[in-house]
Amino acid sequence: QKEVEQDPGPLSVPEGAIVSLNCTYSNSAFQYFMWYRQYSRKGPELLMYTYSSGNKEDGRFTAQVDKSSKYISLFIRDSQPSDSATYLCAMSDGTASKLTFGTGTRLQVTL
Amino acid sequence: DSGVTQTPKHLITATGQRVTLRCSPRSGDLSVYWYQQSLDQGLQFLIQYYNGEERAKGNILERFSAQQFPDLHSELNLSSLELGDSALYFCASSVVHGELFFGEGSRLTVL
């Protein structure tokens, strides 16, 4: 079993929809949680960065962390075609340098 | 543009050969990370250097090696290449833990 599980999709939604992307993890030592967005043929770029449990909002994006359930989510409001990309969750325990990534969910926002 | 530069963008070579991938981090970033991305495994951490010193090692094969030079650029050397080494190789740099800035990757195809 992988340390971080993420549904690969693809997830197809109409423009304007609310998108929910999720990851589950098994390592209770993870304290830092990130979401990266990766467009086709590009490197991942950091979208959201949260520490421990709770919510964080940035424009149309909201990240949620529930450490008791070992579950993190990324919500995208008013989704746009430009949001079409692969979304990767990542996490670490803060002591190690490496991030552990999910395999990514491919999102397609249609007109 | 993340500020991280990787060369070459594409590389096609034969089994048994050796290749070198190069990375220039963002100006001022002392940490360089190497990741391998394949369809079935997602982003896998290979190795991290900090200011010329190896800081952390992940699932890096013995056939692979890396170094970071005094000007902070880094090279990833892949030798005795196998078909399964075909993947995207990303370099990333950072100042803050978890906030990685990725290059656009080097796509390696081993025939």
Coordinates of N, CA, C and O in Angstrom, one line a residue, chain A residues 6-11 21 35-47 61 74 76 81-89 101-109, chain B residues 37-39 42-43:
Chain A
Q6 N -4.2 8.6 -4.1 CA -4.9 9.7 -4.8 C -5.6 9.1 -6.0 O -5.0 8.3 -6.8
D7 N -6.9 9.4 -6.2 CA -7.6 8.8 -7.3 C -7.1 9.5 -8.6 O -7.0 10.7 -8.7
P8 N -6.6 8.7 -9.6 CA -6.0 9.3 -10.8 C -7.0 10.0 -11.7 O -6.6 10.7 -12.6
G9 N -8.3 9.8 -11.5 CA -9.3 10.3 -12.5 C -9.2 9.6 -13.8 O -8.9 8.4 -13.8
P10 N -9.6 10.2 -14.9 CA -9.8 11.7 -15.0 C -11.1 12.1 -14.5 O -12.1 11.3 -14.4
L11 N -11.1 13.3 -14.0 CA -12.3 14.0 -13.5 C -12.7 15.1 -14.5 O -12.0 16.0 -14.7
L21 N -11.0 17.6 -4.8 CA -9.9 16.6 -5.0 C -9.4 16.1 -3.7 O -9.3 16.9 -2.7
W35 N -0.5 21.1 -2.1 CA -1.1 20.8 -3.4 C -0.3 21.5 -4.5 O 0.0 22.7 -4.4
Y36 N 0.0 20.7 -5.5 CA 0.7 21.2 -6.7 C -0.1 21.0 -7.9 O -0.9 20.0 -8.0
R37 N 0.0 21.9 -8.9 CA -0.7 21.8 -10.1 C 0.3 21.5 -11.2 O 1.3 22.2 -11.3
Q38 N 0.0 20.6 -12.1 CA 0.9 20.3 -13.2 C 0.2 20.3 -14.5 O -0.7 19.5 -14.8
Y39 N 0.5 21.3 -15.4 CA 0.0 21.3 -16.7 C 0.8 20.3 -17.6 O 2.0 20.0 -17.3
S40 N 0.2 19.9 -18.7 CA 0.8 19.0 -19.6 C 2.2 19.5 -20.0 O 2.3 20.6 -20.4
R41 N 3.2 18.6 -19.9 CA 4.5 18.9 -20.4 C 5.2 20.1 -19.6 O 6.1 20.7 -20.1
K42 N 4.7 20.3 -18.4 CA 5.3 21.3 -17.5 C 5.7 20.7 -16.2 O 5.2 19.6 -15.8
G43 N 6.5 21.4 -15.4 CA 6.8 20.9 -14.0 C 5.7 21.3 -13.1 O 4.9 22.3 -13.3
P44 N 5.5 20.6 -12.0 CA 4.5 21.0 -11.0 C 4.8 22.4 -10.4 O 5.9 22.8 -10.3
E45 N 3.7 23.1 -10.0 CA 3.8 24.4 -9.4 C 3.0 24.3 -8.1 O 1.9 23.8 -8.1
L46 N 3.5 25.0 -7.1 CA 2.9 25.0 -5.8 C 1.6 25.8 -5.8 O 1.6 27.0 -6.2
L47 N 0.5 25.2 -5.3 CA -0.8 25.9 -5.2 C -1.1 26.3 -3.8 O -1.5 27.5 -3.5
F61 N -9.5 28.7 -4.4 CA -9.0 27.5 -3.9 C -9.0 27.4 -2.4 O -8.7 28.4 -1.7
L74 N -8.7 19.4 -1.7 CA -8.6 20.7 -2.4 C -9.9 21.0 -3.1 O -10.4 20.1 -3.9
I76 N -12.0 23.6 -5.6 CA -11.9 24.7 -6.5 C -13.3 25.2 -6.9 O -14.1 24.4 -7.3
P81 N -11.8 26.5 -17.5 CA -11.0 25.6 -18.4 C -9.5 25.7 -18.2 O -8.8 24.7 -18.3
S82 N -9.1 26.8 -17.7 CA -7.6 27.0 -17.4 C -7.2 26.2 -16.2 O -6.0 26.0 -15.9
D83 N -8.2 25.7 -15.4 CA -7.9 24.8 -14.3 C -7.6 23.4 -14.7 O -7.2 22.5 -13.9
S84 N -7.8 23.1 -16.0 CA -7.6 21.7 -16.5 C -6.1 21.4 -16.4 O -5.2 22.0 -17.0
A85 N -5.8 20.4 -15.6 CA -4.4 20.1 -15.2 C -4.4 18.8 -14.4 O -5.5 18.3 -14.0
T86 N -3.2 18.3 -14.0 CA -3.1 17.3 -13.0 C -2.8 17.9 -11.7 O -1.9 18.7 -11.6
Y87 N -3.5 17.5 -10.6 CA -3.3 18.0 -9.3 C -2.7 17.0 -8.4 O -3.2 15.9 -8.3
L88 N -1.6 17.3 -7.8 CA -0.8 16.4 -7.0 C -0.8 16.8 -5.6 O -0.5 18.0 -5.3
C89 N -1.2 15.9 -4.7 CA -1.0 16.3 -3.3 C 0.4 15.8 -2.8 O 1.0 14.9 -3.5
F101 N 4.7 12.4 -2.7 CA 3.6 12.9 -3.6 C 2.6 11.8 -3.8 O 2.9 10.6 -3.9
G102 N 1.3 12.2 -4.0 CA 0.3 11.3 -4.6 C 0.6 11.2 -6.1 O 1.4 11.9 -6.7
T103 N -0.1 10.3 -6.8 CA 0.1 10.1 -8.2 C -0.6 11.1 -9.1 O -0.3 11.2 -10.2
G104 N -1.4 11.9 -8.5 CA -2.1 13.0 -9.2 C -3.5 12.6 -9.7 O -3.7 11.5 -10.1
T105 N -4.3 13.6 -9.7 CA -5.7 13.5 -10.3 C -5.7 14.4 -11.5 O -5.5 15.6 -11.4
R106 N -6.1 13.8 -12.7 CA -6.2 14.6 -13.9 C -7.6 15.3 -13.9 O -8.6 14.5 -13.8
L107 N -7.7 16.6 -14.0 CA -8.9 17.3 -14.0 C -9.1 17.9 -15.4 O -8.2 18.6 -16.0
Q108 N -10.3 17.8 -16.0 CA -10.7 18.4 -17.2 C -12.0 19.3 -17.0 O -13.0 18.8 -16.5
V109 N -11.8 20.6 -17.2 CA -13.0 21.5 -17.1 C -13.5 21.8 -18.5 O -12.7 22.4 -19.3
Chain B
Q37 N 9.5 11.0 -12.5 CA 8.1 10.9 -12.7 C 7.8 9.9 -13.8 O 8.2 10.1 -14.9
S38 N 7.1 8.8 -13.4 CA 6.7 7.9 -14.4 C 5.2 7.7 -14.2 O 4.6 8.1 -13.2
L39 N 4.5 7.1 -15.3 CA 3.1 7.0 -15.3 C 2.6 6.2 -14.1 O 1.6 6.6 -13.5
G42 N 4.2 7.9 -10.3 CA 4.1 9.3 -9.9 C 5.5 9.9 -9.7 O 6.5 9.4 -10.2
L43 N 5.5 10.9 -8.9 CA 6.8 11.6 -8.6 C 7.5 11.0 -7.4 O 7.0 10.9 -6.3

